[in-house]
Amino acid sequence: MKTIIVPLDGSALSEQVLPYVRLLAQALRSHVLLLQVVAAAEREYPYTRPGDDVDAPVEQIALRGERRLVWDQHCQHVAAYLEAHARQLRAAKIDVSIDVQVGAPADVIVETASSRRAVMIAMATHGYSGLLRWALGSVADQVAHTTSAPVLLVRGATRPPVEQLRRILAPLDGSERGRQALGPAIDLAIGSRAELIVLRPIAPSIEGLIGGAGALAGLRAALGAEVAQAYAARAGRVCGDLPPVTPAVTIGRSADAIVEEAERRRVDLIVMAAQDGGARRWLAGSLADSVLHETTIPLLLVRA
């Protein structure tokens, strides 16, 4: 069963990912797991085993009982919160379940995605950059640095959510690593009947080496043929039955070219491969990191 993990923490920021979860779950025909991770019970509200209270003072026994009651009420409140959002998604014909777990949020999210073989983790992020971002150490950053699952990052309070996916941008750099993102982009384009725009940025330093407009047209044609093959292989049917594919070649620094093309074409989602820069650092300092912090368009990162 395809599952999208959606961590929520009760904040308005975390909930801003939900409209996109609805669109992606419908496109992929996926199950959605709404997850909230709360602080470790043994640290906040210690439980006791049967018999532990035998020699304890009456006041300590009463305090432990009060803490258990508060903890149980808190967990019930969290479950009710998740269930309220689950009902809204179910109204859109999406299969949804909820889960309340205890532990360190980033660790639990990554472990849950791994154990359930999630097709995606969907999270909202402040979108901070530089020292402020790393000082805050957001859960979204920690998850993106450690998980092997694709991660959808939606920058909170930046733009109103779209009602449907109409245009998806997939930047390719000609490498096998970059092509890893093409499969998920095709799946989403097929499921949502969205136009897939495949972009090949060309560095200004090599512009003179490829010639003029004729060479760029040739690159676009080759790019379109490559994606058409991938489309047919992924969908198992002829491309005439599929949403349109638009190949694009542009000159400029990669991050700038991607952001500018996405804005110009009014895309609703960017799908791209994330660089594997070593353990726990595959997002930081990468092209994907630059794109994330230069655009307000939701970004789906696929680890190669």
Short mmCIF file of C-alpha atoms in Angstrom, two decimals:
data_model
loop_
_atom_site.label_atom_id
_atom_site.label_comp_id
_atom_site.label_asym_id
_atom_site.label_seq_id
_atom_site.Cartn_x
_atom_site.Cartn_y
_atom_site.Cartn_z
CA MET A 1 0.00 0.00 0.00
CA LYS A 2 1.39 3.41 -0.98
CA THR A 3 1.57 5.62 2.10
CA ILE A 4 2.25 9.33 2.52
CA ILE A 5 3.47 10.23 6.02
CA VAL A 6 2.19 13.64 7.17
CA PRO A 7 3.67 14.84 10.47
CA LEU A 8 1.55 17.44 12.27
CA ASP A 9 2.40 19.19 15.53
CA GLY A 10 -0.81 21.12 16.18
CA SER A 11 0.52 24.34 14.67
CA ALA A 12 -1.01 26.31 11.81
CA LEU A 13 2.33 26.05 10.00
CA SER A 14 2.34 22.25 9.93
CA GLU A 15 -1.25 22.19 8.67
CA GLN A 16 -0.38 24.23 5.57
CA VAL A 17 0.90 21.05 3.92
CA LEU A 18 -2.56 19.43 4.02
CA PRO A 19 -4.03 20.93 0.80
CA TYR A 20 -1.03 19.57 -1.12
CA VAL A 21 -1.33 16.22 0.60
CA ARG A 22 -4.88 15.98 -0.69
CA LEU A 23 -3.76 16.66 -4.26
CA LEU A 24 -0.81 14.28 -4.17
CA ALA A 25 -2.71 11.50 -2.42
CA GLN A 26 -5.44 11.68 -5.06
CA ALA A 27 -2.87 11.70 -7.89
CA LEU A 28 -0.95 8.72 -6.49
CA ARG A 29 -3.99 6.95 -5.02
CA SER A 30 -2.12 6.75 -1.75
CA HIS A 31 -3.05 6.07 1.82
CA VAL A 32 -2.30 8.99 4.17
CA LEU A 33 -0.97 8.56 7.70
CA LEU A 34 -1.38 11.64 9.89
CA LEU A 35 1.31 11.40 12.55
CA GLN A 36 1.97 13.41 15.68
CA VAL A 37 5.00 12.78 17.85
CA VAL A 38 4.81 13.84 21.49
CA ALA A 39 7.56 14.10 24.10
CA ALA A 40 8.80 10.86 25.67
CA ALA A 41 6.34 9.74 28.36
CA GLU A 42 9.02 8.43 30.68
CA ARG A 43 10.59 11.92 30.82
CA GLU A 44 7.47 14.07 31.00
CA TYR A 45 4.91 11.97 32.83
CA PRO A 46 6.63 8.87 34.30
CA TYR A 47 4.57 5.70 34.42
CA THR A 48 5.06 3.07 37.09
CA ARG A 49 4.93 -0.70 36.85
CA PRO A 50 2.56 -2.71 39.07
CA GLY A 51 4.12 -2.96 42.53
CA ASP A 52 6.37 0.08 42.16
CA ASP A 53 4.13 2.13 44.45
CA VAL A 54 4.18 -0.34 47.35
CA ASP A 55 6.79 1.51 49.42
CA ALA A 56 6.30 4.98 47.91
CA PRO A 57 4.96 7.87 50.00
CA VAL A 58 1.26 8.63 49.57
CA GLU A 59 2.07 12.04 48.08
CA GLN A 60 4.32 10.49 45.42
CA ILE A 61 1.69 7.90 44.50
CA ALA A 62 -0.92 10.68 44.11
CA LEU A 63 1.46 12.78 41.99
CA ARG A 64 2.17 9.85 39.68
CA GLY A 65 -1.54 9.23 39.31
CA GLU A 66 -2.15 12.85 38.41
CA ARG A 67 0.65 12.77 35.85
CA ARG A 68 -0.74 9.60 34.25
CA LEU A 69 -4.15 11.23 34.03
CA VAL A 70 -2.71 14.40 32.45
CA TRP A 71 -0.70 12.31 29.98
CA ASP A 72 -3.71 10.19 28.99
CA GLN A 73 -5.81 13.31 28.47
CA HIS A 74 -3.07 14.87 26.36
CA CYS A 75 -2.86 11.80 24.12
CA GLN A 76 -6.63 11.78 23.70
CA HIS A 77 -6.52 15.46 22.72
CA VAL A 78 -3.81 14.78 20.13
CA ALA A 79 -5.77 11.87 18.67
CA ALA A 80 -8.91 14.02 18.43
CA TYR A 81 -6.91 16.74 16.67
CA LEU A 82 -5.56 14.28 14.10
CA GLU A 83 -8.98 12.70 13.60
CA ALA A 84 -10.52 16.10 12.82
CA HIS A 85 -8.07 16.57 9.95
CA ALA A 86 -8.51 12.96 8.88
CA ARG A 87 -12.24 13.52 8.45
CA GLN A 88 -11.59 16.42 6.09
CA LEU A 89 -9.32 14.27 3.92
CA ARG A 90 -11.78 11.38 3.96
CA ALA A 91 -14.41 13.77 2.63
CA ALA A 92 -12.16 14.04 -0.45
CA LYS A 93 -12.29 10.22 -0.83
CA ILE A 94 -8.80 9.68 0.60
CA ASP A 95 -7.95 6.68 2.78
CA VAL A 96 -6.56 8.09 6.05
CA SER A 97 -5.35 6.74 9.37
CA ILE A 98 -3.86 8.47 12.41
CA ASP A 99 -1.02 7.60 14.74
CA VAL A 100 0.29 9.14 17.97
CA GLN A 101 3.83 8.15 18.87
CA VAL A 102 6.29 9.05 21.60
CA GLY A 103 9.91 10.09 21.10
CA ALA A 104 12.15 12.55 19.27
CA PRO A 105 10.05 13.91 16.36
CA ALA A 106 12.59 13.68 13.53
CA ASP A 107 13.73 10.19 14.54
CA VAL A 108 10.19 8.87 14.84
CA ILE A 109 9.14 10.37 11.50
CA VAL A 110 12.09 8.82 9.67
CA GLU A 111 11.62 5.43 11.38
CA THR A 112 7.90 5.42 10.58
CA ALA A 113 8.54 6.25 6.93
CA SER A 114 11.09 3.45 6.73
CA SER A 115 8.95 0.81 8.43
CA ARG A 116 5.94 1.63 6.28
CA ARG A 117 8.00 2.04 3.10
CA ALA A 118 6.40 5.42 2.56
CA VAL A 119 6.30 6.86 -0.93
CA MET A 120 6.63 10.33 0.56
CA ILE A 121 6.95 12.42 3.72
CA ALA A 122 5.01 15.69 3.45
CA MET A 123 5.95 18.56 5.74
CA ALA A 124 5.67 22.32 6.04
CA THR A 125 8.79 24.36 6.74
CA HIS A 126 9.54 27.96 7.71
CA GLY A 127 11.91 28.15 4.75
CA TYR A 128 14.58 30.00 6.71
CA SER A 129 18.08 30.09 5.27
CA GLY A 130 21.58 30.67 6.54
CA LEU A 131 22.49 30.90 10.22
CA LEU A 132 18.91 31.41 11.37
CA ARG A 133 17.83 28.15 9.74
CA TRP A 134 20.59 26.05 11.29
CA ALA A 135 20.26 27.75 14.69
CA LEU A 136 16.61 26.79 14.82
CA GLY A 137 17.32 23.27 13.58
CA SER A 138 13.83 22.56 12.28
CA VAL A 139 12.38 19.06 12.31
CA ALA A 140 11.84 19.32 8.54
CA ASP A 141 15.57 19.87 8.03
CA GLN A 142 16.46 16.95 10.28
CA VAL A 143 14.05 14.66 8.44
CA ALA A 144 15.32 15.75 5.02
CA HIS A 145 18.90 15.06 6.09
CA THR A 146 18.26 11.51 7.28
CA THR A 147 15.41 9.89 5.37
CA SER A 148 15.71 7.99 2.10
CA ALA A 149 12.04 8.65 1.23
CA PRO A 150 11.03 11.53 -1.06
CA VAL A 151 10.23 14.64 0.98
CA LEU A 152 7.64 17.26 0.04
CA LEU A 153 8.52 20.62 1.59
CA VAL A 154 5.89 23.37 1.60
CA ARG A 155 6.98 26.79 2.77
CA GLY A 156 4.38 28.09 5.17
CA ALA A 157 2.46 31.36 4.78
CA THR A 158 3.88 32.09 1.33
CA ARG A 159 1.10 31.59 -1.20
CA PRO A 160 -2.46 30.25 -1.23
CA PRO A 161 -2.65 26.51 -1.97
CA VAL A 162 -3.69 25.46 -5.45
CA GLU A 163 -6.96 23.63 -6.08
CA GLN A 164 -5.33 21.20 -8.50
CA LEU A 165 -1.92 20.46 -9.97
CA ARG A 166 -1.78 21.93 -13.48
CA ARG A 167 1.94 22.23 -14.16
CA ILE A 168 4.87 20.26 -12.68
CA LEU A 169 8.49 21.25 -13.25
CA ALA A 170 11.23 18.59 -13.25
CA PRO A 171 14.78 19.97 -13.67
CA LEU A 172 17.26 17.52 -15.23
CA ASP A 173 21.02 17.95 -15.47
CA GLY A 174 21.75 15.05 -17.82
CA SER A 175 23.03 12.77 -15.03
CA GLU A 176 21.58 9.46 -13.91
CA ARG A 177 21.20 10.93 -10.44
CA GLY A 178 19.11 13.77 -11.81
CA ARG A 179 16.86 11.37 -13.71
CA GLN A 180 15.88 9.64 -10.46
CA ALA A 181 13.29 12.38 -9.92
CA LEU A 182 11.70 11.86 -13.32
CA GLY A 183 9.73 8.76 -12.30
CA PRO A 184 7.87 10.42 -9.38
CA ALA A 185 7.28 13.52 -11.52
CA ILE A 186 5.73 11.39 -14.26
CA ASP A 187 3.54 9.52 -11.76
CA LEU A 188 2.21 12.80 -10.38
CA ALA A 189 1.67 14.26 -13.85
CA ILE A 190 -0.28 11.18 -14.96
CA GLY A 191 -2.32 10.99 -11.76
CA SER A 192 -3.23 14.66 -11.76
CA ARG A 193 -3.39 15.12 -15.55
CA ALA A 194 -0.88 17.94 -15.19
CA GLU A 195 1.52 19.28 -17.80
CA LEU A 196 5.06 18.07 -17.13
CA ILE A 197 7.71 20.69 -17.91
CA VAL A 198 11.19 19.17 -18.09
CA LEU A 199 13.96 21.74 -17.77
CA ARG A 200 17.63 21.48 -18.72
CA PRO A 201 19.58 24.50 -17.40
CA ILE A 202 22.75 25.30 -19.37
CA ALA A 203 25.57 27.10 -17.58
CA PRO A 204 26.49 30.45 -19.15
CA SER A 205 30.14 29.32 -19.31
CA ILE A 206 29.31 26.64 -21.92
CA GLU A 207 26.70 28.59 -23.86
CA GLY A 208 29.20 29.43 -26.59
CA LEU A 209 30.21 25.78 -26.95
CA ILE A 210 26.78 24.54 -27.97
CA GLY A 211 26.11 27.04 -30.76
CA GLY A 212 23.05 29.16 -31.40
CA ALA A 213 19.29 28.74 -31.50
CA GLY A 214 19.51 25.64 -33.70
CA ALA A 215 21.60 23.83 -31.13
CA LEU A 216 19.18 24.78 -28.34
CA ALA A 217 16.28 23.48 -30.44
CA GLY A 218 18.17 20.23 -30.89
CA LEU A 219 18.69 19.96 -27.13
CA ARG A 220 14.98 20.55 -26.54
CA ALA A 221 14.07 17.86 -29.07
CA ALA A 222 16.47 15.35 -27.50
CA LEU A 223 15.16 16.19 -24.05
CA GLY A 224 11.56 15.73 -25.22
CA ALA A 225 12.39 12.34 -26.78
CA GLU A 226 14.12 11.19 -23.59
CA VAL A 227 11.13 12.11 -21.44
CA ALA A 228 8.65 10.60 -23.92
CA GLN A 229 10.47 7.28 -23.61
CA ALA A 230 10.40 7.48 -19.82
CA TYR A 231 6.71 8.44 -19.93
CA ALA A 232 5.79 5.45 -22.10
CA ALA A 233 7.84 3.05 -19.98
CA ARG A 234 6.36 4.37 -16.74
CA ALA A 235 2.76 4.47 -17.95
CA GLY A 236 2.78 1.36 -20.10
CA ARG A 237 0.84 3.03 -22.88
CA VAL A 238 1.41 5.42 -25.78
CA CYS A 239 2.20 9.04 -25.02
CA GLY A 240 -0.84 10.26 -26.93
CA ASP A 241 -2.99 9.14 -24.01
CA LEU A 242 -0.92 11.06 -21.48
CA PRO A 243 -0.75 14.67 -20.26
CA PRO A 244 1.48 16.98 -22.32
CA VAL A 245 5.26 17.12 -21.92
CA THR A 246 7.06 20.41 -22.50
CA PRO A 247 10.87 20.27 -22.85
CA ALA A 248 12.67 23.51 -22.00
CA VAL A 249 16.33 24.55 -22.20
CA THR A 250 17.46 27.74 -20.52
CA ILE A 251 20.75 29.56 -19.94
CA GLY A 252 21.74 30.54 -16.43
CA ARG A 253 22.99 29.46 -13.03
CA SER A 254 21.10 26.28 -12.18
CA ALA A 255 19.20 27.45 -9.09
CA ASP A 256 18.31 30.83 -10.62
CA ALA A 257 17.24 29.22 -13.90
CA ILE A 258 14.99 26.71 -12.13
CA VAL A 259 13.34 29.34 -9.93
CA GLU A 260 12.85 31.82 -12.78
CA GLU A 261 11.41 29.19 -15.11
CA ALA A 262 9.09 27.90 -12.40
CA GLU A 263 7.76 31.38 -11.71
CA ARG A 264 7.46 32.29 -15.39
CA ARG A 265 5.52 29.15 -16.23
CA ARG A 266 3.45 29.34 -13.01
CA VAL A 267 4.15 25.77 -11.98
CA ASP A 268 2.45 24.28 -8.95
CA LEU A 269 5.18 21.84 -7.91
CA ILE A 270 8.91 21.34 -8.49
CA VAL A 271 10.21 17.75 -8.43
CA MET A 272 13.97 17.33 -8.37
CA ALA A 273 16.72 15.00 -7.22
CA ALA A 274 18.66 15.96 -4.14
CA GLN A 275 22.41 15.67 -4.05
CA ASP A 276 23.84 12.94 -1.87
CA GLY A 277 26.44 14.91 0.01
CA GLY A 278 27.23 12.35 2.66
CA ALA A 279 25.49 10.98 5.71
CA ARG A 280 22.86 13.32 7.16
CA ARG A 281 23.79 16.18 4.78
CA TRP A 282 22.12 15.41 1.46
CA LEU A 283 20.08 18.62 1.39
CA ALA A 284 22.33 21.19 3.05
CA GLY A 285 24.37 23.30 0.66
CA SER A 286 22.99 21.55 -2.42
CA LEU A 287 21.22 22.83 -5.53
CA ALA A 288 17.94 21.61 -4.02
CA ASP A 289 18.68 23.61 -0.89
CA SER A 290 19.24 26.76 -2.98
CA VAL A 291 15.99 26.24 -4.90
CA LEU A 292 14.02 25.65 -1.69
CA HIS A 293 15.11 28.95 -0.22
CA GLU A 294 14.70 31.00 -3.38
CA THR A 295 11.15 29.98 -4.27
CA THR A 296 7.80 29.66 -2.51
CA ILE A 297 6.65 26.84 -4.80
CA PRO A 298 6.36 23.46 -3.02
CA LEU A 299 9.38 21.26 -3.64
CA LEU A 300 9.42 17.46 -3.80
CA LEU A 301 12.94 16.17 -3.17
CA VAL A 302 13.84 12.70 -4.39
CA ARG A 303 17.02 11.23 -3.00
CA ALA A 304 19.06 9.56 -5.73
#
